[in-house]
mmCIF file of C-alpha atoms in Angstrom:
data_model
loop_
_atom_site.group_PDB
_atom_site.id
_atom_site.type_symbol
_atom_site.label_atom_id
_atom_site.label_comp_id
_atom_site.label_asym_id
_atom_site.label_seq_id
_atom_site.Cartn_x
_atom_site.Cartn_y
_atom_site.Cartn_z
ATOM 1 C CA UNK A 1 0.000 0.000 0.000
ATOM 2 C CA UNK A 2 1.316 3.430 -0.977
ATOM 3 C CA UNK A 3 1.753 5.977 1.756
ATOM 4 C CA UNK A 4 1.274 9.690 1.525
ATOM 5 C CA UNK A 5 4.179 11.585 3.092
ATOM 6 C CA UNK A 6 4.710 8.443 5.229
ATOM 7 C CA UNK A 7 1.723 9.512 7.334
ATOM 8 C CA UNK A 8 -1.504 9.009 5.413
ATOM 9 C CA UNK A 9 -2.720 6.694 2.675
ATOM 10 C CA UNK A 10 -3.316 7.987 -0.849
ATOM 11 C CA UNK A 11 -6.652 6.214 -1.272
ATOM 12 C CA UNK A 12 -9.409 4.488 0.654
ATOM 13 C CA UNK A 13 -11.609 1.508 -0.204
ATOM 14 C CA UNK A 14 -15.310 1.951 0.593
ATOM 15 C CA UNK A 15 -17.056 -1.223 1.753
ATOM 16 C CA UNK A 16 -20.375 0.063 0.394
ATOM 17 C CA UNK A 17 -23.827 -1.199 1.314
ATOM 18 C CA UNK A 18 -23.318 -4.817 0.307
ATOM 19 C CA UNK A 19 -20.460 -6.994 -0.899
ATOM 20 C CA UNK A 20 -22.800 -9.605 -2.387
ATOM 21 C CA UNK A 21 -22.483 -9.521 -6.225
ATOM 22 C CA UNK A 22 -26.120 -10.503 -6.827
ATOM 23 C CA UNK A 23 -27.320 -7.379 -4.964
ATOM 24 C CA UNK A 24 -25.194 -4.861 -6.872
ATOM 25 C CA UNK A 25 -27.570 -4.421 -9.832
ATOM 26 C CA UNK A 26 -30.812 -4.178 -7.771
ATOM 27 C CA UNK A 27 -29.152 -1.678 -5.421
ATOM 28 C CA UNK A 28 -27.793 0.303 -8.369
ATOM 29 C CA UNK A 29 -31.286 0.568 -9.887
ATOM 30 C CA UNK A 30 -32.830 1.460 -6.510
ATOM 31 C CA UNK A 31 -30.342 4.238 -5.766
ATOM 32 C CA UNK A 32 -30.483 5.480 -9.353
ATOM 33 C CA UNK A 33 -34.256 5.840 -9.007
ATOM 34 C CA UNK A 34 -33.895 7.665 -5.682
ATOM 35 C CA UNK A 35 -31.246 9.969 -7.165
ATOM 36 C CA UNK A 36 -33.352 10.809 -10.236
ATOM 37 C CA UNK A 37 -36.401 11.589 -8.064
ATOM 38 C CA UNK A 38 -34.238 13.706 -5.737
ATOM 39 C CA UNK A 39 -32.670 15.753 -8.543
ATOM 40 C CA UNK A 40 -35.923 16.199 -10.494
ATOM 41 C CA UNK A 41 -37.958 16.990 -7.360
ATOM 42 C CA UNK A 42 -35.589 19.512 -5.815
ATOM 43 C CA UNK A 43 -34.550 21.102 -9.110
ATOM 44 C CA UNK A 44 -38.220 21.338 -10.076
ATOM 45 C CA UNK A 45 -39.120 23.027 -6.786
ATOM 46 C CA UNK A 46 -36.187 25.458 -7.123
ATOM 47 C CA UNK A 47 -37.288 26.345 -10.679
ATOM 48 C CA UNK A 48 -40.957 26.659 -9.679
ATOM 49 C CA UNK A 49 -40.158 29.065 -6.844
ATOM 50 C CA UNK A 50 -37.757 31.038 -9.023
ATOM 51 C CA UNK A 51 -40.155 31.663 -11.951
ATOM 52 C CA UNK A 52 -43.378 32.270 -9.983
ATOM 53 C CA UNK A 53 -43.656 35.738 -8.370
ATOM 54 C CA UNK A 54 -46.480 34.435 -6.155
ATOM 55 C CA UNK A 55 -43.917 32.252 -4.378
ATOM 56 C CA UNK A 56 -41.426 35.075 -3.769
ATOM 57 C CA UNK A 57 -42.145 35.206 -0.032
ATOM 58 C CA UNK A 58 -39.946 34.481 3.004
ATOM 59 C CA UNK A 59 -41.405 30.991 3.460
ATOM 60 C CA UNK A 60 -40.548 29.969 -0.099
ATOM 61 C CA UNK A 61 -37.176 31.697 0.041
ATOM 62 C CA UNK A 62 -36.262 29.285 2.841
ATOM 63 C CA UNK A 63 -37.799 26.368 0.952
ATOM 64 C CA UNK A 64 -35.736 27.362 -2.105
ATOM 65 C CA UNK A 65 -32.569 27.122 0.017
ATOM 66 C CA UNK A 66 -33.671 23.821 1.571
ATOM 67 C CA UNK A 67 -34.164 22.315 -1.887
ATOM 68 C CA UNK A 68 -30.824 23.718 -3.042
ATOM 69 C CA UNK A 69 -29.053 22.126 -0.056
ATOM 70 C CA UNK A 70 -30.831 18.785 -0.555
ATOM 71 C CA UNK A 71 -29.872 18.801 -4.249
ATOM 72 C CA UNK A 72 -26.194 19.570 -3.564
ATOM 73 C CA UNK A 73 -26.151 17.257 -0.559
ATOM 74 C CA UNK A 74 -27.367 14.337 -2.647
ATOM 75 C CA UNK A 75 -24.871 15.099 -5.431
ATOM 76 C CA UNK A 76 -21.954 14.951 -2.981
ATOM 77 C CA UNK A 77 -22.046 11.172 -2.587
ATOM 78 C CA UNK A 78 -24.835 9.513 -4.606
ATOM 79 C CA UNK A 79 -22.949 9.543 -7.956
ATOM 80 C CA UNK A 80 -20.010 7.903 -6.153
ATOM 81 C CA UNK A 81 -22.320 5.284 -4.623
ATOM 82 C CA UNK A 82 -23.754 4.472 -8.062
ATOM 83 C CA UNK A 83 -20.269 4.199 -9.530
ATOM 84 C CA UNK A 84 -19.195 1.857 -6.723
ATOM 85 C CA UNK A 85 -22.004 -0.580 -7.568
ATOM 86 C CA UNK A 86 -20.541 -1.163 -11.047
ATOM 87 C CA UNK A 87 -16.802 -0.678 -10.458
ATOM 88 C CA UNK A 88 -14.146 -0.805 -7.739
ATOM 89 C CA UNK A 89 -15.069 1.177 -4.627
ATOM 90 C CA UNK A 90 -11.957 3.343 -4.363
ATOM 91 C CA UNK A 91 -11.767 7.019 -3.396
ATOM 92 C CA UNK A 92 -8.604 9.106 -3.157
ATOM 93 C CA UNK A 93 -7.468 10.641 0.129
ATOM 94 C CA UNK A 94 -8.155 14.146 -1.214
ATOM 95 C CA UNK A 95 -11.501 13.016 -2.635
ATOM 96 C CA UNK A 96 -12.465 11.479 0.702
ATOM 97 C CA UNK A 97 -11.648 14.641 2.671
ATOM 98 C CA UNK A 98 -13.475 16.771 0.085
ATOM 99 C CA UNK A 99 -16.546 14.546 0.283
ATOM 100 C CA UNK A 100 -16.427 14.688 4.088
ATOM 101 C CA UNK A 101 -16.217 18.499 4.053
ATOM 102 C CA UNK A 102 -19.184 19.031 1.734
ATOM 103 C CA UNK A 103 -21.226 16.314 3.453
ATOM 104 C CA UNK A 104 -20.759 18.044 6.834
ATOM 105 C CA UNK A 105 -21.281 21.498 5.304
ATOM 106 C CA UNK A 106 -24.666 20.693 3.780
ATOM 107 C CA UNK A 107 -25.929 18.629 6.743
ATOM 108 C CA UNK A 108 -25.019 21.348 9.255
ATOM 109 C CA UNK A 109 -26.469 24.071 7.026
ATOM 110 C CA UNK A 110 -29.744 22.170 6.638
ATOM 111 C CA UNK A 111 -30.145 22.003 10.426
ATOM 112 C CA UNK A 112 -30.196 25.799 10.651
ATOM 113 C CA UNK A 113 -32.262 26.297 7.508
ATOM 114 C CA UNK A 114 -34.912 24.213 9.293
ATOM 115 C CA UNK A 115 -34.497 26.480 12.344
ATOM 116 C CA UNK A 116 -35.026 29.547 10.127
ATOM 117 C CA UNK A 117 -38.144 27.944 8.665
ATOM 118 C CA UNK A 118 -39.487 27.266 12.175
ATOM 119 C CA UNK A 119 -38.886 30.915 13.117
ATOM 120 C CA UNK A 120 -40.653 31.994 9.921
ATOM 121 C CA UNK A 121 -43.708 29.902 10.856
ATOM 122 C CA UNK A 122 -43.630 31.324 14.395
ATOM 123 C CA UNK A 123 -43.733 34.912 13.114
ATOM 124 C CA UNK A 124 -46.408 34.089 10.509
ATOM 125 C CA UNK A 125 -48.747 32.499 13.064
ATOM 126 C CA UNK A 126 -47.986 34.444 16.253
ATOM 127 C CA UNK A 127 -47.361 37.916 14.752
ATOM 128 C CA UNK A 128 -49.131 37.902 11.360
ATOM 129 C CA UNK A 129 -49.588 41.683 11.198
ATOM 130 C CA UNK A 130 -45.842 42.241 11.573
ATOM 131 C CA UNK A 131 -44.827 39.301 9.373
ATOM 132 C CA UNK A 132 -43.573 41.213 6.309
ATOM 133 C CA UNK A 133 -41.772 43.736 8.523
ATOM 134 C CA UNK A 134 -40.148 41.122 10.766
ATOM 135 C CA UNK A 135 -39.254 38.764 7.916
ATOM 136 C CA UNK A 136 -37.798 41.460 5.682
ATOM 137 C CA UNK A 137 -35.459 40.512 2.800
ATOM 138 C CA UNK A 138 -32.501 41.617 4.924
ATOM 139 C CA UNK A 139 -33.529 39.384 7.850
ATOM 140 C CA UNK A 140 -34.126 36.407 5.520
ATOM 141 C CA UNK A 141 -30.717 36.910 3.911
ATOM 142 C CA UNK A 142 -28.984 37.118 7.303
ATOM 143 C CA UNK A 143 -30.720 33.958 8.509
ATOM 144 C CA UNK A 144 -29.590 32.054 5.427
ATOM 145 C CA UNK A 145 -26.094 33.534 5.550
ATOM 146 C CA UNK A 146 -25.829 32.493 9.214
ATOM 147 C CA UNK A 147 -26.976 28.957 8.333
ATOM 148 C CA UNK A 148 -24.246 28.594 5.723
ATOM 149 C CA UNK A 149 -21.609 30.115 8.032
ATOM 150 C CA UNK A 150 -22.495 27.623 10.777
ATOM 151 C CA UNK A 151 -22.383 24.820 8.204
ATOM 152 C CA UNK A 152 -18.968 25.963 6.982
ATOM 153 C CA UNK A 153 -17.583 26.258 10.529
ATOM 154 C CA UNK A 154 -18.805 22.771 11.461
ATOM 155 C CA UNK A 155 -17.423 21.259 8.251
ATOM 156 C CA UNK A 156 -14.045 22.917 8.815
ATOM 157 C CA UNK A 157 -13.916 21.583 12.385
ATOM 158 C CA UNK A 158 -14.742 18.004 11.309
ATOM 159 C CA UNK A 159 -12.434 17.994 8.281
ATOM 160 C CA UNK A 160 -9.591 19.659 10.177
ATOM 161 C CA UNK A 161 -9.781 17.052 12.934
ATOM 162 C CA UNK A 162 -9.586 14.282 10.302
ATOM 163 C CA UNK A 163 -6.613 15.841 8.490
ATOM 164 C CA UNK A 164 -4.506 15.694 11.637
ATOM 165 C CA UNK A 165 -4.936 11.917 11.958
ATOM 166 C CA UNK A 166 -2.549 9.268 10.593
ATOM 167 C CA UNK A 167 -3.813 6.418 8.417
ATOM 168 C CA UNK A 168 -1.126 3.788 7.797
ATOM 169 C CA UNK A 169 -2.321 0.217 8.238
ATOM 170 C CA UNK A 170 -5.875 -0.108 6.991
ATOM 171 C CA UNK A 171 -7.535 1.945 4.280
ATOM 172 C CA UNK A 172 -10.887 0.101 4.193
ATOM 173 C CA UNK A 173 -13.759 2.374 5.296
ATOM 174 C CA UNK A 174 -16.696 0.428 6.703
ATOM 175 C CA UNK A 175 -19.249 2.702 5.025
ATOM 176 C CA UNK A 176 -20.479 3.810 1.610
ATOM 177 C CA UNK A 177 -19.177 7.377 2.099
ATOM 178 C CA UNK A 178 -16.407 9.185 3.962
ATOM 179 C CA UNK A 179 -17.909 9.806 7.383
ATOM 180 C CA UNK A 180 -16.242 10.902 10.616
ATOM 181 C CA UNK A 181 -16.887 7.825 12.781
ATOM 182 C CA UNK A 182 -15.739 5.196 10.226
ATOM 183 C CA UNK A 183 -12.581 7.239 9.579
ATOM 184 C CA UNK A 184 -11.842 7.478 13.295
ATOM 185 C CA UNK A 185 -11.754 3.680 13.465
ATOM 186 C CA UNK A 186 -8.906 3.585 10.901
ATOM 187 C CA UNK A 187 -6.556 6.025 12.604
ATOM 188 C CA UNK A 188 -3.289 4.773 14.110
ATOM 189 C CA UNK A 189 -2.847 7.908 16.210
ATOM 190 C CA UNK A 190 -4.921 9.033 19.187
ATOM 191 C CA UNK A 191 -8.440 10.025 18.190
ATOM 192 C CA UNK A 192 -9.343 11.588 21.529
ATOM 193 C CA UNK A 193 -9.254 15.193 20.267
ATOM 194 C CA UNK A 194 -11.060 14.319 17.034
ATOM 195 C CA UNK A 195 -13.774 12.438 18.920
ATOM 196 C CA UNK A 196 -14.142 15.387 21.292
ATOM 197 C CA UNK A 197 -14.460 17.797 18.352
ATOM 198 C CA UNK A 198 -17.012 15.531 16.688
ATOM 199 C CA UNK A 199 -19.280 15.178 19.716
ATOM 200 C CA UNK A 200 -19.005 18.863 20.662
ATOM 201 C CA UNK A 201 -19.821 20.095 17.140
ATOM 202 C CA UNK A 202 -22.629 17.584 16.570
ATOM 203 C CA UNK A 203 -23.967 18.107 20.106
ATOM 204 C CA UNK A 204 -23.996 21.901 19.838
ATOM 205 C CA UNK A 205 -25.584 21.928 16.375
ATOM 206 C CA UNK A 206 -28.272 19.371 17.244
ATOM 207 C CA UNK A 207 -29.042 20.849 20.670
ATOM 208 C CA UNK A 208 -29.241 24.483 19.540
ATOM 209 C CA UNK A 209 -31.283 23.709 16.450
ATOM 210 C CA UNK A 210 -33.583 21.262 18.265
ATOM 211 C CA UNK A 211 -34.182 23.627 21.190
ATOM 212 C CA UNK A 212 -34.864 26.544 18.817
ATOM 213 C CA UNK A 213 -37.378 24.501 16.811
ATOM 214 C CA UNK A 214 -39.076 23.112 19.938
ATOM 215 C CA UNK A 215 -39.436 26.618 21.445
ATOM 216 C CA UNK A 216 -40.811 27.982 18.150
ATOM 217 C CA UNK A 217 -43.421 25.248 17.901
ATOM 218 C CA UNK A 218 -44.315 25.427 21.585
ATOM 219 C CA UNK A 219 -45.153 29.111 21.098
ATOM 220 C CA UNK A 220 -46.980 28.304 17.842
ATOM 221 C CA UNK A 221 -49.043 25.589 19.548
ATOM 222 C CA UNK A 222 -49.862 27.899 22.441
ATOM 223 C CA UNK A 223 -51.058 30.538 19.980
ATOM 224 C CA UNK A 224 -53.062 28.072 17.881
ATOM 225 C CA UNK A 225 -54.908 26.705 20.922
ATOM 226 C CA UNK A 226 -56.130 30.239 21.672
ATOM 227 C CA UNK A 227 -57.762 30.553 18.235
ATOM 228 C CA UNK A 228 -61.536 30.296 18.878
ATOM 229 C CA UNK A 229 -62.645 28.690 15.585
ATOM 230 C CA UNK A 230 -61.837 25.108 14.587
ATOM 231 C CA UNK A 231 -61.344 26.265 10.991
ATOM 232 C CA UNK A 232 -58.761 28.831 12.087
ATOM 233 C CA UNK A 233 -56.891 26.252 14.146
ATOM 234 C CA UNK A 234 -56.920 23.782 11.240
ATOM 235 C CA UNK A 235 -55.572 26.413 8.830
ATOM 236 C CA UNK A 236 -52.801 27.383 11.260
ATOM 237 C CA UNK A 237 -51.815 23.739 11.750
ATOM 238 C CA UNK A 238 -51.788 23.098 7.999
ATOM 239 C CA UNK A 239 -49.273 25.906 7.350
ATOM 240 C CA UNK A 240 -46.765 24.208 9.665
ATOM 241 C CA UNK A 241 -47.570 20.551 8.986
ATOM 242 C CA UNK A 242 -45.101 20.062 6.136
ATOM 243 C CA UNK A 243 -42.249 21.609 8.111
ATOM 244 C CA UNK A 244 -42.967 19.469 11.167
ATOM 245 C CA UNK A 245 -42.844 16.305 9.027
ATOM 246 C CA UNK A 246 -39.535 17.341 7.405
ATOM 247 C CA UNK A 247 -37.992 18.215 10.785
ATOM 248 C CA UNK A 248 -39.114 14.894 12.288
ATOM 249 C CA UNK A 249 -37.689 12.930 9.348
ATOM 250 C CA UNK A 250 -34.366 14.775 9.240
ATOM 251 C CA UNK A 251 -33.573 14.994 12.953
ATOM 252 C CA UNK A 252 -35.178 11.665 13.812
ATOM 253 C CA UNK A 253 -33.277 9.652 11.206
ATOM 254 C CA UNK A 254 -30.017 11.534 11.787
ATOM 255 C CA UNK A 255 -30.159 11.092 15.569
ATOM 256 C CA UNK A 256 -31.036 7.406 15.226
ATOM 257 C CA UNK A 257 -28.095 6.870 12.865
ATOM 258 C CA UNK A 258 -25.527 8.498 15.140
ATOM 259 C CA UNK A 259 -26.886 6.776 18.237
ATOM 260 C CA UNK A 260 -26.668 3.462 16.370
ATOM 261 C CA UNK A 261 -23.088 3.977 15.187
ATOM 262 C CA UNK A 262 -21.898 5.184 18.600
ATOM 263 C CA UNK A 263 -21.994 1.658 20.041
ATOM 264 C CA UNK A 264 -19.078 -0.736 19.426
ATOM 265 C CA UNK A 265 -19.663 -3.197 16.591
ATOM 266 C CA UNK A 266 -22.781 -1.407 15.369
ATOM 267 C CA UNK A 267 -21.248 0.347 12.345
ATOM 268 C CA UNK A 268 -22.889 -2.108 9.951
ATOM 269 C CA UNK A 269 -26.371 -1.224 11.260
ATOM 270 C CA UNK A 270 -25.541 2.482 11.173
ATOM 271 C CA UNK A 271 -24.467 2.178 7.548
ATOM 272 C CA UNK A 272 -27.949 1.047 6.535
ATOM 273 C CA UNK A 273 -29.708 3.465 8.895
ATOM 274 C CA UNK A 274 -27.835 6.406 7.387
ATOM 275 C CA UNK A 275 -29.319 5.643 3.942
ATOM 276 C CA UNK A 276 -32.593 7.121 5.160
ATOM 277 C CA UNK A 277 -31.321 10.595 6.024
ATOM 278 C CA UNK A 278 -28.636 10.760 3.308
ATOM 279 C CA UNK A 279 -30.766 9.512 0.391
ATOM 280 C CA UNK A 280 -34.433 9.120 1.283
ATOM 281 C CA UNK A 281 -35.057 12.398 3.156
ATOM 282 C CA UNK A 282 -33.731 14.663 0.329
ATOM 283 C CA UNK A 283 -36.048 12.772 -2.038
ATOM 284 C CA UNK A 284 -39.098 13.119 0.244
ATOM 285 C CA UNK A 285 -38.755 16.845 1.062
ATOM 286 C CA UNK A 286 -39.996 18.215 -2.306
ATOM 287 C CA UNK A 287 -42.829 15.653 -2.307
ATOM 288 C CA UNK A 288 -43.933 16.687 1.186
ATOM 289 C CA UNK A 289 -43.899 20.402 0.353
ATOM 290 C CA UNK A 290 -45.583 20.011 -3.026
ATOM 291 C CA UNK A 291 -48.297 17.501 -2.081
ATOM 292 C CA UNK A 292 -49.293 19.307 1.127
ATOM 293 C CA UNK A 293 -49.008 22.882 -0.135
ATOM 294 C CA UNK A 294 -51.841 24.599 -2.045
ATOM 295 C CA UNK A 295 -49.639 27.496 -3.193
ATOM 296 C CA UNK A 296 -47.072 25.135 -4.751
ATOM 297 C CA UNK A 297 -49.768 23.039 -6.450
ATOM 298 C CA UNK A 298 -51.442 26.180 -7.809
ATOM 299 C CA UNK A 299 -48.139 27.590 -9.087
ATOM 300 C CA UNK A 300 -47.294 24.221 -10.654
ATOM 301 C CA UNK A 301 -50.663 24.108 -12.435
ATOM 302 C CA UNK A 302 -50.216 27.629 -13.840
ATOM 303 C CA UNK A 303 -46.644 26.875 -14.943
ATOM 304 C CA UNK A 304 -47.678 23.669 -16.726
ATOM 305 C CA UNK A 305 -50.486 25.520 -18.524
ATOM 306 C CA UNK A 306 -48.036 28.185 -19.737
ATOM 307 C CA UNK A 307 -45.555 25.571 -20.901
ATOM 308 C CA UNK A 308 -47.984 23.115 -22.507
ATOM 309 C CA UNK A 309 -50.523 25.531 -23.905
#
């Protein structure tokens, strides 16, 4: 095996989802289908929001960014997964660190985009008369800029902690992508600092975002319960329903994956659990927001009429 500067390997071998030859083609077709739906769904939602002035509101500005992140997020590793089903599962050291950086960047950014969306729903339901003033273009831009800055900082922390490690003996990653925990298992040097960085960064991001979302929806629920009419309460719930589902899917699957992989010998289970939040959730998000949203369905109908007729 070739060494890089006598300290780190020049390439890694990804174990992938399955080493059984008879499963490679079915898995390739499955993940290809998921990838096509993800790209078409998110790119379609981005285009729909961009070309329809009726959707140029704070809520859809955040949804535009969520779809953009999901699209980029999926493109970071899915093409590599598809390639690994039909050829040798090898990734260069530089490619692995690059994949790790962008994976962490988009995941961390999505956490705080979801926080921004929760805040947007809080203002819309609890302070509707001040909504357009509170959620001004400047505020929306700052919220999104902050989300990407937090994502960048978290990705730099994770990637930096990996770059300081030494990989000499084994270069086989027990995963289908370059993730922090599988890489930590390969290091010959002490991983104490890197593990500390990982759990601090992940803990802070998950705790702050989760607490912010829970507080927002606690205030929303309190406000909704004070609405006298059942129709008013139903309408208020419906405006937040899609976001609640997306938050539950993203944080629920992500938390389950990291709790699963934190136990010794459970990496194999975590590998399959992570498929849900790395591949399935980005595919489901545009479906959830389009099928449950009257504004999106109306804009889609008008756009199709303009294009077809």
